[in-house]
Tab-separated table of C-alpha atoms and ligand atoms in Angstrom:
chain	number	residue	atom	x	y	z
A	1	MET	CA	-19.564	-7.107	-34.799
A	2	THR	CA	-17.340	-6.895	-31.668
A	3	ASP	CA	-16.571	-9.810	-29.335
A	4	PHE	CA	-19.129	-8.348	-26.992
A	5	ASP	CA	-21.892	-8.873	-29.545
A	6	GLN	CA	-20.973	-12.511	-30.183
A	7	PRO	CA	-23.867	-14.783	-29.350
A	8	SER	CA	-21.530	-17.129	-27.397
A	9	PRO	CA	-23.230	-18.556	-24.316
A	10	SER	CA	-22.244	-16.584	-21.252
A	11	THR	CA	-23.345	-16.358	-17.665
A	12	GLU	CA	-25.174	-13.294	-16.403
A	13	ILE	CA	-24.347	-11.964	-12.925
A	14	HIS	CA	-26.209	-9.087	-11.276
A	15	THR	CA	-24.493	-7.153	-8.508
A	16	ASP	CA	-24.611	-3.661	-6.981
A	17	LEU	CA	-20.947	-2.793	-7.452
A	18	LEU	CA	-18.206	-4.410	-9.495
A	19	ILE	CA	-14.634	-3.791	-8.319
A	20	PHE	CA	-11.507	-4.353	-10.425
A	21	GLY	CA	-8.188	-5.009	-8.635
A	22	GLY	CA	-7.364	-6.915	-5.447
A	23	GLY	CA	-4.723	-4.806	-3.717
A	24	ILE	CA	-5.401	-2.865	-0.520
A	25	ALA	CA	-7.784	-0.481	-2.329
A	26	GLY	CA	-10.067	-3.078	-3.921
A	27	LEU	CA	-10.039	-5.454	-0.960
A	28	TYR	CA	-10.665	-2.693	1.588
A	29	LEU	CA	-13.578	-1.405	-0.508
A	30	LEU	CA	-14.983	-4.912	-0.972
A	31	LYS	CA	-14.946	-5.514	2.782
A	32	LEU	CA	-16.370	-2.077	3.605
A	33	LEU	CA	-19.186	-2.194	1.052
A	34	ASN	CA	-20.021	-5.827	1.779
A	35	ASN	CA	-20.303	-5.043	5.510
A	36	LEU	CA	-22.620	-2.137	4.673
A	37	GLY	CA	-24.979	-4.478	2.822
A	38	TYR	CA	-23.958	-3.831	-0.800
A	39	ASP	CA	-23.659	-6.852	-3.066
A	40	CYS	CA	-20.164	-6.684	-4.613
A	41	VAL	CA	-17.988	-8.779	-6.901
A	42	LEU	CA	-14.234	-8.206	-7.254
A	43	ILE	CA	-12.225	-9.194	-10.329
A	44	GLU	CA	-8.454	-9.687	-9.952
A	45	ASN	CA	-6.464	-10.495	-13.077
A	46	ASN	CA	-3.383	-11.854	-11.308
A	47	GLU	CA	-2.692	-12.496	-7.613
A	48	LEU	CA	-4.189	-10.635	-4.652
A	49	GLY	CA	-1.764	-8.135	-3.150
A	50	GLY	CA	0.760	-8.915	-5.897
A	51	GLY	CA	0.878	-5.324	-7.220
A	52	GLN	CA	2.195	-2.658	-4.860
A	53	THR	CA	0.465	-3.785	-1.659
A	54	LEU	CA	2.588	-6.817	-0.706
A	55	GLN	CA	5.697	-4.956	-1.843
A	56	SER	CA	4.974	-1.993	0.380
A	57	GLN	CA	6.856	-1.581	3.652
A	58	GLY	CA	3.595	-1.750	5.593
A	59	ILE	CA	4.159	1.488	7.503
A	60	ILE	CA	0.982	3.131	8.743
A	61	HIS	CA	2.315	6.611	9.156
A	62	GLY	CA	0.979	10.024	9.992
A	63	GLY	CA	2.895	11.785	7.232
A	64	LEU	CA	5.728	13.054	9.386
A	65	LYS	CA	8.474	11.582	7.231
A	66	TYR	CA	7.125	13.495	4.232
A	67	ALA	CA	6.878	16.679	6.245
A	68	LEU	CA	10.533	16.295	7.203
A	69	GLY	CA	11.524	15.839	3.582
A	70	GLY	CA	10.417	19.315	2.616
A	71	ASN	CA	8.124	21.822	4.235
A	72	LEU	CA	7.988	20.833	7.888
A	73	ASN	CA	4.337	21.837	8.186
A	74	ALA	CA	3.143	20.205	4.977
A	75	GLU	CA	1.347	17.175	6.407
A	76	SER	CA	-2.188	16.738	5.163
A	77	ASP	CA	-4.948	16.466	7.743
A	78	ALA	CA	-6.139	13.197	6.186
A	79	ILE	CA	-2.859	11.352	6.700
A	80	LYS	CA	-2.278	12.776	10.185
A	81	GLU	CA	-5.342	10.915	11.453
A	82	MET	CA	-4.475	7.561	9.909
A	83	PRO	CA	-2.415	5.829	12.657
A	84	GLU	CA	-5.278	6.420	15.126
A	85	ARG	CA	-7.841	5.310	12.553
A	86	TRP	CA	-5.892	2.086	11.926
A	87	ARG	CA	-5.713	1.385	15.662
A	88	LYS	CA	-9.524	1.420	15.611
A	89	LEU	CA	-9.639	-0.926	12.603
A	90	LEU	CA	-7.198	-3.252	14.354
A	91	ASN	CA	-9.420	-3.212	17.470
A	92	ASP	CA	-12.540	-4.043	15.408
A	93	GLU	CA	-14.052	-0.638	16.220
A	94	GLU	CA	-14.905	0.256	12.588
A	95	THR	CA	-17.029	-1.280	9.816
A	96	VAL	CA	-13.892	-2.921	8.426
A	97	LYS	CA	-12.530	-5.160	11.176
A	98	LEU	CA	-8.839	-5.981	11.099
A	99	SER	CA	-8.106	-7.640	14.432
A	100	HIS	CA	-6.567	-10.632	12.592
A	101	THR	CA	-3.927	-8.431	10.973
A	102	ASN	CA	-0.514	-8.757	12.623
A	103	VAL	CA	1.175	-5.576	13.762
A	104	ILE	CA	4.905	-6.210	13.364
A	105	SER	CA	5.916	-3.000	15.085
A	106	LYS	CA	3.891	-0.730	17.328
A	107	THR	CA	6.283	2.132	16.636
A	108	GLN	CA	8.497	3.470	13.902
A	109	HIS	CA	11.767	5.138	14.907
A	110	MET	CA	13.706	8.001	13.423
A	111	TRP	CA	17.432	8.173	13.967
A	112	SER	CA	20.326	10.394	13.038
A	113	THR	CA	23.934	9.295	12.848
A	114	GLY	CA	25.081	12.541	14.416
A	115	LYS	CA	23.159	15.317	16.133
A	116	PHE	CA	19.837	16.395	14.601
A	117	THR	CA	20.027	19.959	13.310
A	118	SER	CA	18.400	22.668	15.427
A	119	LYS	CA	15.717	23.020	12.728
A	120	PHE	CA	14.707	19.392	13.388
A	121	THR	CA	14.925	19.497	17.159
A	122	SER	CA	12.762	22.600	17.420
A	123	PHE	CA	10.225	21.045	15.023
A	124	PHE	CA	10.193	17.830	17.099
A	125	ALA	CA	9.619	19.878	20.249
A	126	SER	CA	6.843	21.979	18.690
A	127	LYS	CA	3.209	21.925	19.808
A	128	LEU	CA	2.278	20.529	16.403
A	129	LEU	CA	3.923	17.215	17.238
A	130	ARG	CA	3.050	16.954	20.909
A	131	GLY	CA	2.351	13.313	21.800
A	132	ARG	CA	3.409	12.055	18.378
A	133	ILE	CA	7.153	11.947	18.766
A	134	GLU	CA	9.360	11.196	21.750
A	135	LYS	CA	13.130	11.400	22.179
A	136	LEU	CA	14.534	8.144	23.578
A	137	LYS	CA	17.219	7.708	26.216
A	138	LYS	CA	19.997	5.263	25.349
A	139	ASP	CA	18.439	2.376	27.308
A	140	GLN	CA	15.047	2.929	25.596
A	141	MET	CA	16.493	2.728	22.089
A	142	PRO	CA	16.165	-0.368	19.875
A	143	THR	CA	19.000	-2.758	20.889
A	144	LEU	CA	20.909	-2.012	17.717
A	145	PHE	CA	21.368	1.631	18.738
A	146	GLN	CA	22.424	0.765	22.279
A	147	ALA	CA	25.854	-0.197	20.897
A	148	SER	CA	28.614	2.069	22.213
A	149	GLN	CA	29.589	2.871	18.608
A	150	PHE	CA	26.257	4.644	18.009
A	151	LYS	CA	26.576	8.346	18.806
A	152	GLY	CA	23.364	9.711	17.300
A	153	SER	CA	19.824	10.346	18.580
A	154	VAL	CA	16.691	8.220	18.241
A	155	TYR	CA	13.085	9.396	18.310
A	156	LYS	CA	10.014	7.204	18.612
A	157	LEU	CA	7.023	7.962	16.363
A	158	THR	CA	3.426	6.861	16.940
A	159	ASP	CA	3.350	5.190	13.501
A	160	LEU	CA	2.868	1.419	13.316
A	161	VAL	CA	3.877	-1.278	10.853
A	162	VAL	CA	1.555	-4.048	9.688
A	163	ASP	CA	2.346	-7.456	8.240
A	164	THR	CA	0.881	-7.019	4.755
A	165	PRO	CA	0.223	-10.743	4.009
A	166	SER	CA	-1.903	-11.046	7.159
A	167	LEU	CA	-3.666	-7.796	6.213
A	168	ILE	CA	-4.608	-9.223	2.804
A	169	GLN	CA	-5.767	-12.495	4.399
A	170	ASN	CA	-7.832	-10.585	6.947
A	171	LEU	CA	-9.494	-8.502	4.233
A	172	CYS	CA	-10.306	-11.595	2.151
A	173	ALA	CA	-11.806	-13.576	5.036
A	174	ASP	CA	-15.595	-13.971	4.661
A	175	VAL	CA	-15.616	-12.311	1.221
A	176	ASP	CA	-13.250	-14.679	-0.638
A	177	HIS	CA	-16.192	-16.236	-2.517
A	178	ARG	CA	-16.782	-12.778	-4.071
A	179	ILE	CA	-13.223	-12.519	-5.470
A	180	LEU	CA	-12.967	-13.969	-8.971
A	181	LYS	CA	-9.935	-14.328	-11.190
A	182	GLY	CA	-10.478	-12.861	-14.635
A	183	ASN	CA	-9.935	-10.049	-17.074
A	184	ALA	CA	-12.225	-7.295	-18.336
A	185	ILE	CA	-12.706	-7.440	-22.082
A	186	GLU	CA	-15.364	-4.849	-22.714
A	187	PHE	CA	-17.581	-2.290	-21.013
A	188	GLU	CA	-21.083	-1.574	-22.262
A	189	ARG	CA	-22.823	1.733	-21.592
A	190	THR	CA	-26.499	2.581	-21.278
A	191	ASP	CA	-27.284	6.320	-21.179
A	192	ASP	CA	-23.629	7.203	-20.431
A	193	ASN	CA	-23.378	4.801	-17.473
A	194	VAL	CA	-21.312	1.615	-17.669
A	195	THR	CA	-23.998	-0.938	-16.884
A	196	THR	CA	-22.400	-4.199	-18.032
A	197	SER	CA	-18.808	-5.406	-17.837
A	198	ARG	CA	-17.834	-8.399	-19.899
A	199	VAL	CA	-15.148	-10.471	-18.201
A	200	THR	CA	-13.250	-13.579	-19.248
A	201	LEU	CA	-12.674	-15.707	-16.171
A	202	ALA	CA	-9.493	-17.718	-15.561
A	203	ASP	CA	-11.210	-20.906	-16.797
A	204	GLY	CA	-11.858	-19.222	-20.163
A	205	LYS	CA	-15.577	-18.745	-19.615
A	206	ALA	CA	-17.158	-15.363	-20.300
A	207	VAL	CA	-19.485	-13.629	-17.866
A	208	ASN	CA	-21.594	-10.511	-18.291
A	209	ILE	CA	-21.665	-8.657	-14.999
A	210	HIS	CA	-24.510	-6.143	-14.695
A	211	HIS	CA	-24.048	-3.494	-12.022
A	212	GLN	CA	-25.165	-0.111	-10.732
A	213	GLY	CA	-21.608	1.135	-10.413
A	214	VAL	CA	-18.074	0.030	-11.227
A	215	ILE	CA	-14.874	0.782	-9.286
A	216	PHE	CA	-11.395	0.676	-10.804
A	217	SER	CA	-8.927	0.030	-7.981
A	218	ALA	CA	-6.332	-1.809	-10.033
A	219	GLY	CA	-3.250	0.300	-9.197
A	220	ALA	CA	-1.170	0.647	-12.371
A	221	GLY	CA	-3.874	-1.363	-14.181
A	222	ASN	CA	-6.327	1.552	-13.840
A	223	GLU	CA	-4.766	3.276	-16.827
A	224	LYS	CA	-5.786	0.493	-19.213
A	225	LEU	CA	-9.200	-0.045	-17.607
A	226	ALA	CA	-9.996	3.684	-17.840
A	227	GLU	CA	-8.988	3.685	-21.492
A	228	MET	CA	-11.200	0.653	-22.230
A	229	ALA	CA	-14.151	2.236	-20.432
A	230	GLN	CA	-13.478	5.633	-22.072
A	231	VAL	CA	-13.008	7.384	-18.746
A	232	THR	CA	-10.926	10.453	-19.522
A	233	GLY	CA	-10.719	12.425	-16.277
A	234	ALA	CA	-8.395	10.196	-14.240
A	235	PRO	CA	-4.849	10.406	-15.623
A	236	MET	CA	-2.198	8.365	-13.817
A	237	GLN	CA	1.453	8.837	-12.915
A	238	ARG	CA	4.084	6.222	-12.097
A	239	ARG	CA	6.938	6.910	-9.703
A	240	PRO	CA	9.549	4.191	-10.212
A	241	LEU	CA	11.534	2.668	-7.352
A	242	HIS	CA	14.433	0.205	-7.148
A	243	MET	CA	14.013	-1.478	-3.771
A	244	VAL	CA	16.710	-3.408	-1.896
A	245	MET	CA	16.373	-6.378	0.470
A	246	VAL	CA	19.067	-7.868	2.663
A	247	LYS	CA	18.521	-11.214	4.366
A	248	HIS	CA	20.650	-11.894	7.430
A	249	ALA	CA	20.787	-13.687	10.758
A	250	LEU	CA	21.481	-10.607	12.916
A	251	PRO	CA	19.091	-10.326	15.885
A	252	TYR	CA	17.983	-6.763	15.111
A	253	PRO	CA	14.478	-6.158	13.814
A	254	LEU	CA	14.510	-2.501	12.830
A	255	PHE	CA	11.648	-0.192	11.836
A	256	ALA	CA	13.157	3.212	11.307
A	257	HIS	CA	13.793	6.212	9.093
A	258	GLY	CA	17.445	7.232	8.972
A	259	VAL	CA	18.061	10.935	8.581
A	260	GLY	CA	21.817	10.664	8.205
A	261	SER	CA	23.570	13.658	9.626
A	262	GLY	CA	20.364	15.566	10.227
A	263	SER	CA	19.035	16.644	6.854
A	264	LYS	CA	16.365	14.914	4.697
A	265	PRO	CA	15.412	11.286	5.619
A	266	ARG	CA	17.662	9.126	3.474
A	267	ILE	CA	16.615	5.550	4.178
A	268	THR	CA	13.573	3.722	5.536
A	269	ILE	CA	14.117	0.238	6.949
A	270	THR	CA	11.459	-2.312	7.874
A	271	SER	CA	12.085	-5.903	8.991
A	272	HIS	CA	10.307	-9.063	7.932
A	273	GLN	CA	10.677	-12.524	9.436
A	274	THR	CA	11.108	-15.266	6.822
A	275	GLU	CA	9.838	-18.833	6.997
A	276	ASP	CA	13.413	-20.156	7.386
A	277	GLY	CA	13.879	-18.116	10.578
A	278	LYS	CA	15.955	-15.256	9.176
A	279	LEU	CA	15.271	-11.556	8.985
A	280	VAL	CA	14.942	-9.455	5.857
A	281	TRP	CA	15.715	-5.770	6.145
A	282	TYR	CA	13.732	-3.976	3.468
A	283	LEU	CA	15.405	-0.731	2.347
A	284	GLY	CA	13.411	2.119	0.824
A	285	GLY	CA	13.673	5.894	0.710
A	286	ASP	CA	16.373	7.767	-1.208
A	287	ILE	CA	18.258	4.611	-2.153
A	288	ALA	CA	15.160	3.290	-3.978
A	289	GLU	CA	14.243	6.605	-5.611
A	290	ASN	CA	17.780	7.444	-6.724
A	291	GLY	CA	18.650	3.882	-7.770
A	292	VAL	CA	16.150	3.470	-10.598
A	293	GLU	CA	18.804	3.734	-13.320
A	294	ARG	CA	21.290	1.465	-11.516
A	295	ASP	CA	21.586	-2.194	-12.515
A	296	GLN	CA	21.115	-4.786	-9.789
A	297	GLU	CA	24.823	-5.151	-9.035
A	298	SER	CA	25.352	-1.409	-8.581
A	299	GLN	CA	22.184	-1.087	-6.506
A	300	ILE	CA	23.387	-3.868	-4.181
A	301	ALA	CA	26.799	-2.180	-3.957
A	302	GLU	CA	25.003	1.048	-3.002
A	303	GLY	CA	22.979	-0.814	-0.350
A	304	LYS	CA	26.145	-2.325	1.127
A	305	LYS	CA	27.844	1.075	1.173
A	306	GLU	CA	24.821	2.687	2.839
A	307	LEU	CA	24.548	0.074	5.610
A	308	ALA	CA	28.321	0.108	6.192
A	309	SER	CA	28.205	3.861	6.630
A	310	LEU	CA	25.114	3.819	8.886
A	311	PHE	CA	26.036	0.755	10.991
A	312	PRO	CA	29.818	0.312	10.766
A	313	TRP	CA	29.747	-2.053	13.778
A	314	LEU	CA	27.454	-4.616	12.067
A	315	ASP	CA	28.775	-7.466	9.922
A	316	PHE	CA	26.725	-8.159	6.792
A	317	SER	CA	29.375	-10.358	5.140
A	318	ASN	CA	27.144	-13.466	5.311
A	319	ALA	CA	23.997	-11.653	4.202
A	320	GLU	CA	22.123	-12.328	0.951
A	321	TRP	CA	21.127	-9.337	-1.166
A	322	GLY	CA	18.371	-8.809	-3.722
A	323	THR	CA	16.714	-5.909	-5.527
A	324	PHE	CA	13.624	-5.366	-7.652
A	325	HIS	CA	11.878	-2.599	-9.546
A	326	ILE	CA	8.346	-1.460	-8.788
A	327	ASP	CA	6.339	1.636	-9.713
A	328	ARG	CA	4.080	3.553	-7.405
A	329	ALA	CA	0.838	4.152	-9.345
A	330	GLU	CA	-0.962	7.360	-8.417
A	331	PRO	CA	-3.260	10.066	-9.780
A	332	ARG	CA	-1.205	12.436	-11.922
A	333	GLN	CA	0.164	15.423	-9.976
A	334	HIS	CA	1.786	18.620	-11.063
A	335	GLY	CA	5.536	17.955	-11.483
A	336	LEU	CA	5.166	14.266	-10.456
A	337	SER	CA	4.949	15.323	-6.800
A	338	LYS	CA	3.692	12.931	-4.087
A	339	PRO	CA	-0.067	13.109	-3.516
A	340	ASP	CA	-0.971	13.401	0.177
A	341	CYS	CA	-4.516	12.028	0.311
A	342	ALA	CA	-6.460	9.193	-1.274
A	343	HIS	CA	-7.975	9.830	-4.684
A	344	ALA	CA	-11.411	8.816	-5.991
A	345	HIS	CA	-12.630	10.210	-9.309
A	346	LEU	CA	-16.269	9.796	-10.356
A	347	GLU	CA	-17.249	9.874	-14.027
A	348	ASN	CA	-20.885	8.900	-14.654
A	349	ASN	CA	-21.119	5.693	-12.595
A	350	VAL	CA	-17.413	4.775	-12.798
A	351	ILE	CA	-15.143	5.468	-9.821
A	352	VAL	CA	-11.374	5.405	-10.422
A	353	THR	CA	-9.315	5.141	-7.236
A	354	TRP	CA	-5.749	5.261	-6.029
A	355	PRO	CA	-5.188	5.194	-2.252
A	356	THR	CA	-1.689	6.636	-2.974
A	357	LYS	CA	-0.540	5.002	0.285
A	358	LEU	CA	-1.523	1.857	2.134
A	359	THR	CA	-2.018	4.109	5.139
A	360	LEU	CA	-4.768	6.020	3.351
A	361	ALA	CA	-7.088	3.032	2.713
A	362	PRO	CA	-9.639	4.248	5.313
A	363	ASP	CA	-9.590	7.731	3.736
A	364	LEU	CA	-10.217	6.072	0.365
A	365	GLY	CA	-13.130	4.117	1.861
A	366	ASP	CA	-14.740	7.361	3.115
A	367	ARG	CA	-14.338	9.061	-0.254
A	368	VAL	CA	-15.694	6.153	-2.314
A	369	LEU	CA	-18.646	5.656	0.011
A	370	ALA	CA	-19.556	9.341	-0.308
A	371	LEU	CA	-19.509	9.020	-4.122
A	372	ILE	CA	-21.667	5.880	-4.037
A	373	LYS	CA	-24.205	7.675	-1.860
A	374	GLN	CA	-24.031	10.728	-4.143
A	375	GLN	CA	-24.932	8.414	-7.047
A	376	GLY	CA	-27.953	7.126	-5.135
A	377	ILE	CA	-26.705	3.532	-5.338
A	378	GLU	CA	-28.543	1.403	-2.781
A	379	PRO	CA	-28.120	-2.297	-1.962
A	380	SER	CA	-30.578	-4.117	-4.232
A	381	SER	CA	-28.959	-6.992	-6.170
A	382	SER	CA	-27.725	-10.463	-5.393
A	383	ALA	CA	-24.986	-12.109	-7.425
A	384	GLY	CA	-26.040	-15.422	-5.907
A	385	ASP	CA	-23.757	-18.412	-5.458
A	386	LEU	CA	-20.352	-17.799	-7.076
A	387	SER	CA	-18.651	-20.865	-5.591
A	388	ASN	CA	-18.119	-22.550	-8.967
A	389	PHE	CA	-16.212	-19.635	-10.497
A	390	PRO	CA	-12.366	-19.506	-10.468
A	391	LYS	CA	-10.971	-17.616	-7.490
A	392	ALA	CA	-7.902	-15.373	-7.222
A	393	THR	CA	-5.275	-16.452	-4.687
A	394	ILE	CA	-2.921	-14.400	-2.504
A	395	ALA	CA	0.580	-13.556	-3.809
A	396	THR	CA	3.811	-14.434	-1.965
A	397	PRO	CA	5.607	-11.492	-0.329
A	398	LYS	CA	8.944	-10.465	-1.833
A	399	TRP	CA	10.947	-11.293	1.295
A	400	GLU	CA	10.028	-14.955	0.664
A	401	SER	CA	10.210	-15.025	-3.150
A	402	LEU	CA	13.337	-12.912	-3.806
A	403	PHE	CA	15.911	-15.215	-2.173
B	1	LIG	C1	7.978	-0.183	-2.688
B	1	LIG	C2	6.765	0.454	-2.090
B	1	LIG	C3	6.708	0.674	-0.717
B	1	LIG	C4	5.572	1.268	-0.157
B	1	LIG	N1	5.520	1.423	1.194
B	1	LIG	C5	4.418	1.979	1.750
B	1	LIG	C6	4.327	2.112	3.169
B	1	LIG	O1	5.208	1.697	3.927
B	1	LIG	N2	3.213	2.705	3.669
B	1	LIG	C7	2.205	3.155	2.868
B	1	LIG	O2	1.245	3.702	3.389
B	1	LIG	N3	2.247	3.007	1.522
B	1	LIG	C8	3.322	2.428	0.948
B	1	LIG	N4	3.386	2.265	-0.406
B	1	LIG	C9	2.231	2.650	-1.230
B	1	LIG	C10	1.184	1.537	-1.221
B	1	LIG	O3	1.805	0.285	-1.325
B	1	LIG	C11	0.219	1.717	-2.386
B	1	LIG	O4	-0.307	3.025	-2.385
B	1	LIG	C12	-0.956	0.743	-2.292
B	1	LIG	O5	-0.512	-0.571	-2.015
B	1	LIG	C13	-1.713	0.746	-3.609
B	1	LIG	O6	-2.751	-0.186	-3.506
B	1	LIG	P1	-3.721	-0.482	-4.729
B	1	LIG	O7	-4.695	-1.473	-4.243
B	1	LIG	O8	-4.205	0.792	-5.307
B	1	LIG	O9	-2.783	-1.095	-5.873
B	1	LIG	P2	-2.025	-2.484	-5.977
B	1	LIG	O10	-1.556	-2.969	-4.669
B	1	LIG	O11	-1.001	-2.280	-7.031
B	1	LIG	O12	-3.137	-3.497	-6.457
B	1	LIG	C14	-3.701	-3.462	-7.732
B	1	LIG	C15	-4.245	-4.837	-8.048
B	1	LIG	O13	-4.987	-4.752	-9.261
B	1	LIG	C16	-4.678	-5.863	-10.071
B	1	LIG	N5	-4.979	-5.494	-11.463
B	1	LIG	C17	-4.237	-4.759	-12.329
B	1	LIG	N6	-4.881	-4.617	-13.503
B	1	LIG	C18	-6.069	-5.275	-13.374
B	1	LIG	C19	-7.175	-5.493	-14.239
B	1	LIG	N7	-7.195	-5.004	-15.477
B	1	LIG	N8	-8.217	-6.223	-13.791
B	1	LIG	C20	-8.216	-6.733	-12.530
B	1	LIG	N9	-7.193	-6.560	-11.663
B	1	LIG	C21	-6.137	-5.830	-12.080
B	1	LIG	C22	-3.212	-6.138	-9.784
B	1	LIG	O14	-2.869	-7.463	-10.134
B	1	LIG	C23	-3.152	-5.879	-8.285
B	1	LIG	O15	-3.460	-7.037	-7.537
B	1	LIG	C24	4.493	1.662	-0.982
B	1	LIG	C25	4.549	1.444	-2.355
B	1	LIG	C26	5.670	0.840	-2.913
B	1	LIG	C27	5.698	0.589	-4.384
C-alpha cells in the first residue's frame, strides 16, 4: 500500500487546471487562464518568485544581445516581438493586465569602451534593426557616459526593464487565494491521464486535487515533478551562473550591455534601488557564465577588476560586494545551447513548461493555451472557497537579502 492509498482523511478539491510552481511561468499562466474563465489552483513549495524570477535582471529584450553574441541574424521571431507585447501588457491591452508593474527603465543601452567594429556598426545600421536601435550623441547618453573620460559609443535599444517584485505582486493580485503552499507527493492516473494530484499543504494536511489537466512550471523543480508523474519527454538542462552585486551610493542607475572593445557583449548591468536608499548594480553576462568555478572572493575580485577597467573614473572603494550561484533551468538543447523561444511539452494531459526567459512569458502563455484547447479542456469546475488553506508568500529580492 502506498501513502496515496492510505485511508487518512483528506480534502477533495476539483479544479480545471492544477499548476505547480510560482515563478513567472506559473503565475503568468494562472492569471491568463483565470481571466479566460478556467478554474485553476497553483501549488508553490517555497516562496513565490524565489527561484529564477526574482533573481533575473528583469530585462524584456528583443533578442538583440544574443544575436550580437554569435550569428548576427540569429534572433528568433518569437523574442523579437516581446518588447512590444510587454508594452501592451503594461498598458492593460491584453488578457493579462500588468499596469501595476513598475518599469525601472524604458530603454536598455549598449556601449563600447572604444569604437564598435565595422561589423557591428553596419549591423546596427541595417534595415533589420531599423527603429530598434539608435546611436546616441554625447548629451543624450546616460550621465555616467557623459564623463570626459568616456571615449566609446552608446546605442539605445527599445528593450525595457521591469521591477520583478512588482511584477510578481501584480500577477498575484486577485488570484492570491488560488495560490497554496504545499508539495506534490503523488500523481494518480486514469486511462493514461493524470487526474488526481495528492499534495501535502504547508500545515501538514493532505489534499487530493482532481483536475482535467496539470501544468509543471516549477523551473528546476520540473525535473523531479516529471519523474514523479512519469513524464519522459521533457528532459531539462541547467546552465549555472555566478552572479555579482555591488551596492554603492553613486548616482548612476545603469541599464546596459557592455561590449568592451567591440566584440561579444561581455557584461550586462541593471540597477535596483534598495530600501535604505542605495543602488545595487547587478552584473551578469560573461562574468557570471565564466565565474562558476570561482569562489566568492575571486568572483568579487573579478567584478572589481571588470568595473575598474570599464569605468576607471568611478570610485567603488566604499561599495559592498556580494555574489551568489543560480542555475538557469531550461528544456535540454543540443550542446547546452541557449533556447530562443518558450517551451511547452504536452504528454497525455500533463504540460511541462519552461519560459526560458522572463521576456518570453507571453509566448509561453500562447503555447500553453493552444495545448489546453487541443486537449479540449473547457472551464467546468469550481475549487470553491480556498481561504482556509495555507498560502505561499512572495520572496525577497536578492538586492535586499544579499547585503
Ligand atoms: C541570473 C539570471 C538572470 C536572468 N535575467 C533575465 C533577464 O534579464 N531577462 C529575461 O528575459 N530572462 C532572464 N532570466 C531567465 C528568467 O529568469 C527565467 O527564464 C524565468 O524566471 C523562469 O521562470 P520559471 O517560472 O520557469 O521558474 P522559476 O522562477 O525558477 O520558478 C519556479 C518556481 O517553482 C517552485 N517550485 C520548484 N519545485 C516545485 C515543486 N515541486 N512544487 C511546487 N513548486 C515548485 C520554485 O520554488 C519557484 O518558485 C534570468 C535568469 C537568471 C538565472
